[in-house]
XYZ file of C-alpha atoms in Angstrom:
658
model
C 55.026 13.216 36.606
C 58.465 14.363 37.675
C 59.950 13.961 34.092
C 57.073 16.031 32.775
C 57.824 18.813 35.134
C 61.538 18.789 34.204
C 60.637 18.836 30.575
C 58.249 21.718 31.159
C 60.967 23.718 33.138
C 63.455 23.255 30.440
C 61.025 24.438 27.799
C 60.306 27.381 30.002
C 64.115 28.230 30.000
C 64.215 27.699 26.355
C 61.253 30.185 25.905
C 62.712 32.818 28.116
C 66.119 32.638 26.162
C 64.382 32.991 22.873
C 62.297 35.987 24.088
C 65.416 37.871 25.400
C 67.754 36.815 22.414
C 68.124 39.470 19.616
C 69.407 37.229 16.978
C 72.386 39.369 15.918
C 73.922 36.788 13.541
C 71.003 34.723 12.570
C 71.425 33.441 8.942
C 69.392 35.131 6.343
C 67.955 33.906 3.097
C 69.012 36.734 0.686
C 67.016 37.586 -2.496
C 67.227 40.150 -5.254
C 64.402 41.583 -7.574
C 61.407 43.855 -7.311
C 59.974 44.566 -3.965
C 57.166 41.936 -3.529
C 58.694 39.094 -5.457
C 59.097 37.274 -2.285
C 60.456 33.615 -2.514
C 57.515 32.260 -0.577
C 54.090 33.461 0.184
C 51.981 33.212 3.265
C 52.305 34.475 7.046
C 55.815 35.493 7.862
C 58.136 37.894 9.514
C 59.992 39.887 6.909
C 62.985 42.034 7.069
C 63.722 44.033 3.800
C 66.834 45.969 3.082
C 65.994 48.182 -0.013
C 68.448 50.044 -2.338
C 67.571 52.350 -5.216
C 68.844 55.365 -7.337
C 67.678 58.790 -7.169
C 65.605 58.457 -10.164
C 63.918 55.591 -8.903
C 62.693 56.795 -5.324
C 62.629 59.925 -3.387
C 63.620 60.119 0.222
C 60.728 59.440 2.500
C 58.580 57.859 -0.273
C 55.888 55.724 0.946
C 54.869 52.278 -0.637
C 51.999 50.764 0.620
C 50.207 47.404 -0.161
C 46.724 46.743 1.508
C 46.420 43.182 2.070
C 43.326 41.194 3.633
C 43.352 42.248 7.256
C 46.735 43.752 7.316
C 48.514 46.822 5.944
C 52.078 46.784 4.705
C 54.064 50.139 4.652
C 57.818 50.409 3.621
C 59.628 53.906 3.737
C 62.366 53.936 1.170
C 65.582 55.691 1.319
C 67.802 56.847 -1.517
C 70.977 54.832 -2.283
C 73.272 54.150 -5.137
C 73.991 50.840 -6.941
C 73.681 47.538 -5.300
C 73.101 46.703 -1.813
C 75.807 47.456 0.708
C 75.707 46.749 4.526
C 75.761 50.323 5.460
C 72.283 51.132 3.928
C 69.398 51.336 6.406
C 66.992 48.309 6.936
C 63.297 48.478 7.201
C 62.121 45.830 9.633
C 58.515 44.737 8.978
C 57.363 42.674 11.986
C 53.804 42.378 11.298
C 52.433 39.097 10.364
C 51.121 39.089 6.755
C 48.996 36.852 4.825
C 50.244 37.503 1.062
C 50.298 35.924 -2.378
C 52.332 37.024 -5.115
C 49.621 38.009 -7.157
C 48.521 40.444 -4.487
C 51.888 42.143 -4.338
C 52.541 44.897 -7.049
C 55.898 45.442 -8.197
C 57.847 48.310 -6.680
C 60.031 50.539 -8.815
C 62.831 50.185 -6.119
C 65.270 47.209 -6.278
C 65.694 45.333 -3.101
C 67.353 42.435 -1.248
C 65.146 40.623 1.207
C 65.500 37.899 3.840
C 63.464 36.037 5.963
C 64.690 36.385 9.627
C 63.377 35.839 13.206
C 63.173 38.939 15.091
C 63.563 39.084 18.856
C 60.609 37.828 21.017
C 58.645 35.882 17.978
C 55.051 34.912 18.661
C 55.343 31.686 17.127
C 58.012 30.523 19.442
C 55.694 31.418 22.418
C 52.750 29.570 20.493
C 54.993 26.381 19.887
C 55.786 26.552 23.816
C 52.089 26.339 24.622
C 51.588 23.495 22.121
C 54.433 21.412 23.267
C 53.211 22.019 26.922
C 49.862 20.784 26.003
C 51.003 17.916 24.103
C 52.895 16.651 27.162
C 49.903 17.193 29.357
C 47.771 15.349 26.990
C 50.175 12.344 26.697
C 50.781 12.087 30.345
C 47.368 13.209 31.624
C 48.997 14.878 34.815
C 45.585 16.867 34.619
C 42.457 15.901 33.019
C 42.199 16.178 29.218
C 39.595 18.779 29.301
C 41.418 21.000 31.769
C 44.511 20.857 29.438
C 42.207 22.160 26.782
C 41.571 25.186 28.694
C 45.272 26.308 28.515
C 45.018 28.424 25.416
C 42.401 30.555 27.239
C 45.038 31.300 30.037
C 48.283 31.346 28.263
C 47.409 32.906 24.683
C 46.648 36.246 26.319
C 49.547 36.169 28.978
C 51.941 35.486 26.023
C 50.403 38.176 23.744
C 49.569 35.652 21.082
C 45.858 36.366 20.996
C 43.560 38.550 23.184
C 40.999 36.817 25.534
C 38.127 37.516 23.368
C 39.625 35.931 20.160
C 40.488 32.782 22.306
C 37.312 32.315 24.172
C 35.250 32.461 20.988
C 36.988 29.460 19.780
C 35.256 27.136 22.537
C 31.942 27.405 21.077
C 32.033 27.536 17.285
C 29.432 26.078 14.849
C 31.370 22.657 14.798
C 31.046 22.430 18.655
C 27.406 23.032 18.332
C 27.130 20.348 15.576
C 28.800 17.830 18.096
C 26.666 19.050 20.908
C 23.389 18.532 19.000
C 24.525 14.994 17.906
C 25.375 14.013 21.354
C 21.853 15.100 22.744
C 20.262 12.925 20.166
C 22.469 10.038 21.219
C 21.421 10.515 24.885
C 17.821 10.172 23.899
C 18.407 6.993 21.878
C 20.232 5.564 24.819
C 17.616 6.693 27.538
C 14.665 4.971 25.898
C 16.734 1.900 24.841
C 16.085 2.281 21.160
C 19.606 1.141 20.440
C 19.236 -2.112 22.342
C 15.942 -2.749 20.393
C 17.795 -2.257 17.068
C 20.862 -4.368 18.121
C 18.692 -7.329 19.404
C 16.318 -7.408 16.537
C 19.138 -7.149 13.897
C 21.060 -10.113 15.784
C 17.773 -12.307 15.754
C 17.436 -11.503 11.930
C 21.063 -12.431 11.190
C 21.172 -15.848 12.991
C 23.045 -17.782 15.815
C 25.891 -19.670 13.858
C 29.202 -18.383 15.012
C 30.429 -16.715 12.091
C 27.044 -15.087 11.440
C 26.855 -14.077 14.988
C 30.122 -12.313 14.976
C 29.219 -10.520 11.765
C 26.087 -9.563 13.227
C 27.661 -8.106 16.344
C 30.181 -6.265 14.246
C 27.539 -4.837 11.850
C 25.112 -3.801 14.680
C 27.859 -2.196 16.639
C 29.358 -0.168 13.717
C 25.864 0.977 12.847
C 25.104 2.260 16.332
C 28.519 3.738 16.706
C 27.756 5.959 13.741
C 25.103 7.891 15.616
C 26.134 7.553 19.384
C 29.442 7.455 21.339
C 31.982 4.555 20.731
C 31.842 4.157 24.573
C 28.103 3.815 24.988
C 27.705 1.409 22.061
C 30.339 -0.858 23.428
C 28.979 -0.638 27.054
C 25.630 -1.734 25.840
C 26.842 -4.530 23.307
C 29.467 -6.363 25.493
C 26.788 -7.482 28.107
C 24.693 -8.901 25.384
C 27.866 -10.721 23.855
C 28.599 -11.908 27.437
C 25.100 -13.331 28.150
C 25.089 -15.143 24.738
C 28.633 -16.616 25.386
C 27.694 -17.742 28.844
C 24.564 -19.572 27.627
C 26.525 -21.106 24.731
C 29.176 -22.542 27.340
C 26.271 -23.790 29.797
C 24.664 -25.485 26.927
C 28.132 -27.134 25.743
C 28.464 -28.357 29.400
C 25.105 -29.905 29.432
C 25.648 -31.431 26.197
C 28.887 -33.170 27.306
C 27.235 -34.193 30.538
C 24.635 -36.169 28.547
C 27.122 -37.646 26.105
C 28.999 -38.953 29.170
C 25.917 -40.563 30.549
C 25.252 -42.126 27.218
C 28.799 -43.442 27.162
C 28.373 -44.998 30.614
C 25.208 -46.730 29.455
C 26.857 -48.021 26.505
C 29.840 -49.361 28.569
C 27.374 -51.255 30.762
C 25.847 -52.892 27.731
C 29.288 -53.669 26.398
C 29.983 -56.069 29.131
C 27.018 -58.184 28.182
C 27.622 -58.077 24.531
C 30.893 -60.037 23.445
C 32.934 -58.516 20.980
C 31.716 -55.036 21.543
C 34.295 -52.258 21.844
C 33.960 -48.823 23.614
C 35.791 -45.764 22.364
C 36.723 -43.368 25.181
C 37.045 -39.703 24.320
C 40.780 -38.466 23.936
C 41.709 -35.916 26.808
C 43.410 -33.901 24.115
C 40.117 -33.474 22.279
C 38.531 -31.844 25.447
C 41.490 -29.468 25.767
C 41.177 -28.455 22.150
C 37.461 -27.885 22.699
C 38.078 -25.655 25.758
C 40.593 -23.815 23.756
C 38.149 -23.200 21.008
C 35.680 -22.109 23.428
C 38.440 -19.243 24.816
C 39.219 -18.396 21.368
C 35.396 -17.825 20.438
C 35.248 -15.458 23.458
C 38.283 -13.485 22.495
C 36.859 -13.157 18.923
C 33.309 -12.083 20.178
C 34.617 -9.554 22.436
C 37.032 -7.986 20.313
C 34.837 -7.797 17.203
C 32.640 -5.450 19.394
C 35.234 -2.852 20.198
C 37.028 -3.076 16.889
C 33.513 -2.381 15.263
C 32.724 0.635 17.453
C 36.009 2.296 16.427
C 35.502 1.473 12.784
C 31.757 2.390 12.784
C 32.360 5.826 14.170
C 34.587 6.795 11.338
C 31.480 6.647 8.836
C 29.687 9.937 9.999
C 30.824 13.302 10.671
C 29.590 13.299 14.159
C 30.336 9.521 14.912
C 33.629 10.268 16.661
C 35.695 13.277 17.732
C 38.477 13.356 15.059
C 35.980 13.675 12.306
C 34.488 16.812 14.161
C 37.939 18.149 14.646
C 38.726 17.902 10.997
C 35.401 20.018 10.129
C 36.487 22.443 12.601
C 39.959 23.005 11.329
C 38.875 23.080 7.778
C 36.533 26.056 8.932
C 39.416 27.547 10.834
C 42.362 27.176 8.411
C 40.544 27.350 5.197
C 37.314 29.518 5.685
C 37.046 29.708 1.835
C 36.495 25.919 1.689
C 32.860 26.441 2.701
C 30.925 23.334 2.571
C 33.682 21.148 0.924
C 33.530 18.814 3.955
C 29.695 18.479 5.223
C 27.656 15.366 6.440
C 26.817 14.213 2.835
C 30.375 14.357 1.345
C 31.832 12.782 4.365
C 29.391 9.906 4.377
C 29.825 9.113 0.627
C 33.585 9.079 1.422
C 33.920 7.311 4.576
C 31.042 4.817 4.697
C 32.373 2.541 1.863
C 35.680 2.665 3.702
C 33.952 1.565 7.065
C 32.257 -1.431 5.200
C 35.359 -2.713 3.608
C 37.289 -2.331 6.716
C 34.534 -4.138 8.850
C 34.405 -6.963 6.502
C 38.320 -7.347 6.400
C 38.401 -7.167 10.242
C 35.706 -9.922 10.305
C 37.905 -12.168 8.120
C 40.865 -11.331 10.171
C 39.298 -12.351 13.510
C 37.825 -15.528 11.915
C 41.304 -16.569 10.750
C 43.094 -15.725 14.090
C 40.635 -17.297 16.419
C 38.181 -19.462 14.624
C 40.202 -20.762 11.744
C 39.152 -21.165 8.108
C 37.003 -24.253 8.885
C 33.684 -23.244 7.415
C 32.230 -26.265 8.937
C 33.010 -25.249 12.462
C 32.380 -21.501 11.704
C 29.034 -21.882 10.143
C 27.968 -24.411 12.695
C 27.399 -28.112 11.958
C 27.023 -30.951 14.569
C 24.947 -31.619 17.605
C 26.927 -29.391 19.835
C 27.039 -26.465 17.385
C 23.160 -26.733 16.807
C 22.681 -26.841 20.718
C 24.939 -23.684 20.940
C 22.985 -21.948 18.280
C 19.573 -22.584 19.733
C 20.955 -21.389 23.132
C 22.330 -18.256 21.802
C 19.050 -17.694 19.945
C 16.957 -18.241 22.951
C 19.056 -15.617 25.032
C 18.614 -13.029 22.221
C 14.895 -13.685 22.208
C 14.662 -13.402 25.934
C 16.615 -10.052 26.073
C 14.214 -8.830 23.317
C 11.094 -9.902 25.168
C 12.384 -8.001 28.372
C 12.128 -4.692 26.272
C 8.385 -5.342 25.879
C 6.261 -3.707 23.054
C 7.433 -0.739 20.899
C 6.698 2.269 23.095
C 5.466 5.608 22.276
C 8.665 7.411 23.501
C 10.827 4.968 21.243
C 8.508 5.766 18.221
C 9.085 9.414 18.597
C 12.806 8.986 19.278
C 13.009 7.145 16.134
C 11.105 9.751 14.080
C 13.480 12.643 15.414
C 16.496 10.533 14.420
C 15.316 9.709 11.021
C 14.308 13.398 10.636
C 17.922 14.354 11.628
C 19.652 11.890 9.077
C 17.333 13.077 6.236
C 17.804 16.778 6.935
C 21.587 16.233 7.051
C 21.653 14.423 3.801
C 19.258 16.727 1.943
C 20.720 20.158 3.156
C 23.227 20.259 0.245
C 23.716 17.133 -1.259
C 26.200 18.482 -4.041
C 24.538 16.330 -7.074
C 21.282 18.140 -6.763
C 20.014 21.509 -5.125
C 19.095 20.764 -1.311
C 16.487 22.554 1.000
C 19.379 25.000 1.830
C 19.129 26.708 -1.620
C 15.294 27.285 -1.031
C 15.522 30.273 1.452
C 18.718 29.937 3.443
C 21.458 30.671 0.778
C 21.945 34.344 -0.643
C 25.001 34.293 -2.971
C 27.947 32.844 -1.218
C 26.411 33.083 2.055
C 24.694 29.967 3.436
C 22.871 30.661 6.758
C 21.845 27.088 7.808
C 24.650 24.530 8.271
C 24.781 20.962 9.836
C 24.828 22.440 13.181
C 21.438 24.243 12.687
C 19.722 20.910 11.952
C 21.408 19.095 14.920
C 20.227 21.791 17.212
C 16.803 21.997 15.773
C 16.391 18.011 16.503
C 17.871 18.470 19.746
C 15.514 21.083 20.708
C 12.547 18.788 19.673
C 13.698 16.377 21.803
C 12.812 18.516 24.924
C 9.282 19.243 23.373
C 8.008 16.056 21.957
C 6.168 14.017 24.648
C 7.369 10.634 25.781
C 3.639 9.498 26.452
C 0.413 9.858 24.535
C -1.418 13.004 25.818
C -4.882 12.059 27.065
C -7.737 13.893 25.711
C -10.716 11.877 27.374
C -11.457 14.405 29.998
C -14.798 13.111 30.913
C -13.729 9.308 31.539
C -10.626 10.513 33.458
C -9.938 9.166 37.103
C -8.976 11.427 39.914
C -5.202 10.605 39.661
C -5.171 11.314 35.816
C -6.965 14.713 36.365
C -4.242 15.726 38.900
C -1.423 14.598 36.581
C -0.228 17.347 34.134
C -2.148 17.381 30.795
C 1.032 17.384 28.888
C 3.363 14.393 29.411
C 7.142 14.605 30.171
C 9.323 15.213 27.086
C 11.527 12.812 25.700
C 14.523 14.441 27.239
C 15.058 16.653 30.306
C 17.916 18.888 31.283
C 18.938 16.696 34.329
C 19.524 13.542 32.155
C 21.170 15.651 29.453
C 23.630 17.266 31.925
C 24.478 13.670 33.394
C 24.939 12.054 29.961
C 26.583 14.638 27.699
C 30.353 14.282 27.836
C 31.034 17.925 28.185
C 34.747 17.398 28.397
C 34.908 16.503 24.665
C 33.295 19.744 23.820
C 35.924 21.614 25.847
C 38.761 19.233 23.998
C 37.253 20.342 20.549
C 37.189 24.025 21.549
C 40.880 23.837 22.911
C 41.858 22.163 19.370
C 40.413 25.210 17.523
C 42.078 27.685 19.867
C 45.332 26.096 18.969
C 44.741 26.421 15.357
C 43.840 30.056 15.749
C 46.953 30.690 17.658
C 49.184 28.738 15.010
C 47.683 30.894 12.214
C 47.838 34.304 13.898
C 51.363 33.695 15.262
C 53.025 32.219 12.029
C 53.964 29.081 13.451
C 51.597 27.102 10.885
C 53.524 28.713 8.020
C 56.923 28.314 9.612
C 56.284 24.571 10.151
C 54.999 24.300 6.610
C 58.222 25.929 5.269
C 60.378 23.384 7.160
C 58.661 20.670 5.349
C 59.138 22.010 1.771
C 61.739 19.394 0.857
C 58.870 16.798 1.019
C 57.954 18.271 -2.420
C 60.147 15.708 -3.904
C 58.373 12.826 -2.083
C 55.449 11.382 -4.011
C 52.183 12.427 -2.483
C 51.063 8.816 -2.007
C 54.047 7.994 0.009
C 53.590 11.008 2.455
C 49.762 9.960 2.733
C 50.881 6.580 3.586
C 53.747 7.386 5.996
C 51.696 10.062 7.916
C 48.910 7.761 8.370
C 51.062 5.207 9.877
C 52.563 7.876 12.114
C 49.168 8.985 13.344
C 47.934 5.382 13.841
C 50.868 4.636 16.027
C 50.709 7.848 17.997
C 46.995 7.592 18.710
C 47.724 4.458 20.632
C 49.293 6.288 23.338
C 46.983 9.415 23.524
C 43.488 10.825 23.007
C 42.340 10.374 19.267
C 40.871 13.961 19.537
C 44.122 15.451 20.938
C 46.301 13.435 18.341
C 43.952 15.088 15.516
C 44.149 18.493 17.141
C 47.923 18.434 17.212
C 48.659 16.949 13.866
C 45.962 18.376 11.375
C 47.306 22.199 11.623
C 50.822 21.074 10.811
C 49.708 18.731 7.846
C 47.646 21.594 6.569
C 50.603 23.957 6.392
C 52.906 21.126 4.935
C 50.153 20.519 2.147
C 49.920 24.168 1.336
C 53.696 24.861 1.200
C 54.363 21.819 -1.378
C 51.288 22.530 -3.518
C 49.390 19.430 -2.254
C 45.484 19.480 -1.755
C 45.167 19.655 2.019
C 42.484 16.982 2.186
C 44.763 14.719 0.539
C 46.794 14.387 3.809
C 44.193 15.504 6.491
C 41.378 12.921 5.448
C 43.424 9.710 5.792
C 44.957 11.091 8.940
C 41.804 11.969 10.579
C 40.398 8.450 9.899
C 43.825 6.886 11.130
C 43.378 8.780 14.378
C 40.369 6.401 15.299
C 42.482 3.306 14.793
C 43.582 2.672 18.121
C 43.176 -1.295 18.397
C 46.557 -2.606 19.949
C 46.310 -1.591 23.688
C 43.499 -1.513 26.275
C 44.131 2.039 27.408
C 44.302 3.259 23.653
C 40.529 4.023 23.743
C 37.516 3.524 26.083
C 36.104 0.473 23.953
C 39.152 -1.371 24.298
C 39.279 -0.994 28.257
C 35.597 -1.997 28.484
C 36.110 -5.240 26.615
C 39.302 -5.874 28.352
C 37.717 -5.634 31.664
C 35.647 -8.867 31.022
C 38.622 -10.903 31.657
C 38.844 -12.965 28.233
C 41.684 -11.272 26.706
C 45.565 -10.770 27.629
C 47.199 -7.528 26.446
C 49.418 -9.957 24.043
C 46.066 -10.829 22.432
C 45.095 -7.241 21.760
C 48.706 -6.349 20.517
C 48.932 -9.372 18.157
C 45.308 -8.817 16.724
C 45.659 -4.984 16.725
C 48.786 -4.717 14.734
C 47.209 -6.355 11.884
C 44.103 -4.234 12.296
C 46.047 -1.061 12.193
C 47.532 -2.387 8.735
C 44.254 -3.183 7.419
C 42.916 0.213 8.618
C 45.736 2.229 6.915
C 45.488 0.068 3.832
C 41.702 0.832 3.419
C 42.230 4.542 4.059
C 44.916 4.607 1.409
C 42.591 2.932 -1.070
C 39.621 5.197 -0.362
C 41.651 8.348 -0.674
C 43.333 7.397 -4.089
C 40.001 6.004 -5.623
C 36.522 7.435 -4.731
C 37.943 10.130 -2.439
C 39.812 11.757 -5.369
C 36.227 12.103 -7.292
C 34.270 13.315 -4.297
C 36.868 15.901 -2.943
C 38.687 16.546 -6.334
C 42.006 15.728 -4.560
C 44.115 15.846 -7.931
C 43.967 19.744 -7.996
C 45.268 22.271 -5.502
C 42.110 24.125 -4.661
C 41.713 27.895 -4.666
C 40.604 28.025 -0.972
C 44.076 26.759 0.127
C 46.093 29.326 -1.635
C 45.981 31.740 1.283
C 45.559 31.285 4.990
C 42.870 33.777 5.674
C 42.900 35.097 9.281
C 39.787 36.522 10.600
C 40.091 38.933 13.651
């Protein structure tokens, strides 16, 4: 904590110096031409020194250009010939969002330069971001509390007023995530996820390779809809029970074989010429090593599948929701470019490919490429399979028959998914176009669907209402007619991770501050030299950077910090922002190497089968597999779904709403 305090104090000192400095000799980038032919476009601080002749302008003449959400006024004074240092300067310190097409040519010739005036807003905004990044990485205070810093510091530093900041904490994207979380709570409360998992595993089979693939498939599917942490916490005890039963069965089988050997040895003394073959001690050690390897593979596959599965849906994990919110904040004209259907079409095939490659990798590392061993052959293998299958059957029996509550939760879940997909599928008109779309305005979004289904969960009963009033007992008459709903607020309040909602809001507030202060444009301009680098190389490098960074800090915080920077960079070099933002969002979920990188890793590590070296060794290759799969997805079907080969109109100008 002490080094963090030192860094913060140093940053405070630099901020104070930057606020008091007048920049008397700051270097300027001079240009000559008609006023408005600026070398760049976007949000910037501009200082113009104008010169003209008597026949071009009159003293005190006003030149005005009305821009979106801003007005630009320049008073011109007469001058002769070219620019000279003695002529007056007109410092325009407003933050303007402009394009060359929006600026009409002026009759006056001018020289312009981009400068940093004293007390710039974007320096103060950069200070807040660096401070929050340090707090997020070191966790000196809880992540959710750090996310509240913009609500305090932006008004104090005069970056945004309090109303503009606070509205960012409950946007449409937050409501989408909140509705999805409530549906997940209902699924967990009535054990629907456990029933789905066990039923699928019984169907897949109990051979080692099939069992691992079954665990991974079920975990990934559940992680698409409920949190990665809840999925892992539910699956790991099932895996542990199966492994313990398989180990007990192996021990019993070995004991039986030992008794058989002793009996054979007694007979051998009676029959001359008979030979007894004793088991090699090295073989026993090898079998023990194989069991440990299987335990490592079975537990690792669950946490990896949970992280991979969450990437397939828009509400599956925090970084995906951050991307959606940043798109709405940074590019409001993008409308529904990223919605549930388009994201699923892009991310689901990537998830399937990555899951299969992860399964192959874990097979190679811990179980070898021996198909005879992996797919189960021999007496011990068949005993293990039978033991594992019996454990799964016993766990499924404990759930009892399909309850009325489970049926209703399943129906609500299917309604949610179908409404998400059919709202605006893209290849055909959705139900949105029937009534809730007028021109460019779309009244219903994915958040509307999520909140609708979440409210249904507080209304739909968890038990069958009883209408047989005549034959009711005294106790049944005293009970309320309408049974309890699938969800109540007490359970929801306890189960919903409210900190994530604040974390998302803090990210949206940071994005708003970056735009209003001009920090996003300044950072984008610093990256203009990347224009010479091939886009594919940029995507690959930045994906690797994010994958490494997310090992050390929260994946939501990582996405929140990097996406605004990448968006500005893409716009400044004329690259479709989604070409960089999509792979970096997915890479933020690839925290495979360390136990502390993500909660699923920590849950699996706590069971004691793994060492840190095991996770690092396996996770390093998993990161490479993940980045490769994302790179493949973006450069193949991603190009078609999101039209990544063209720079979109909605990315031309950063539109600032006040």
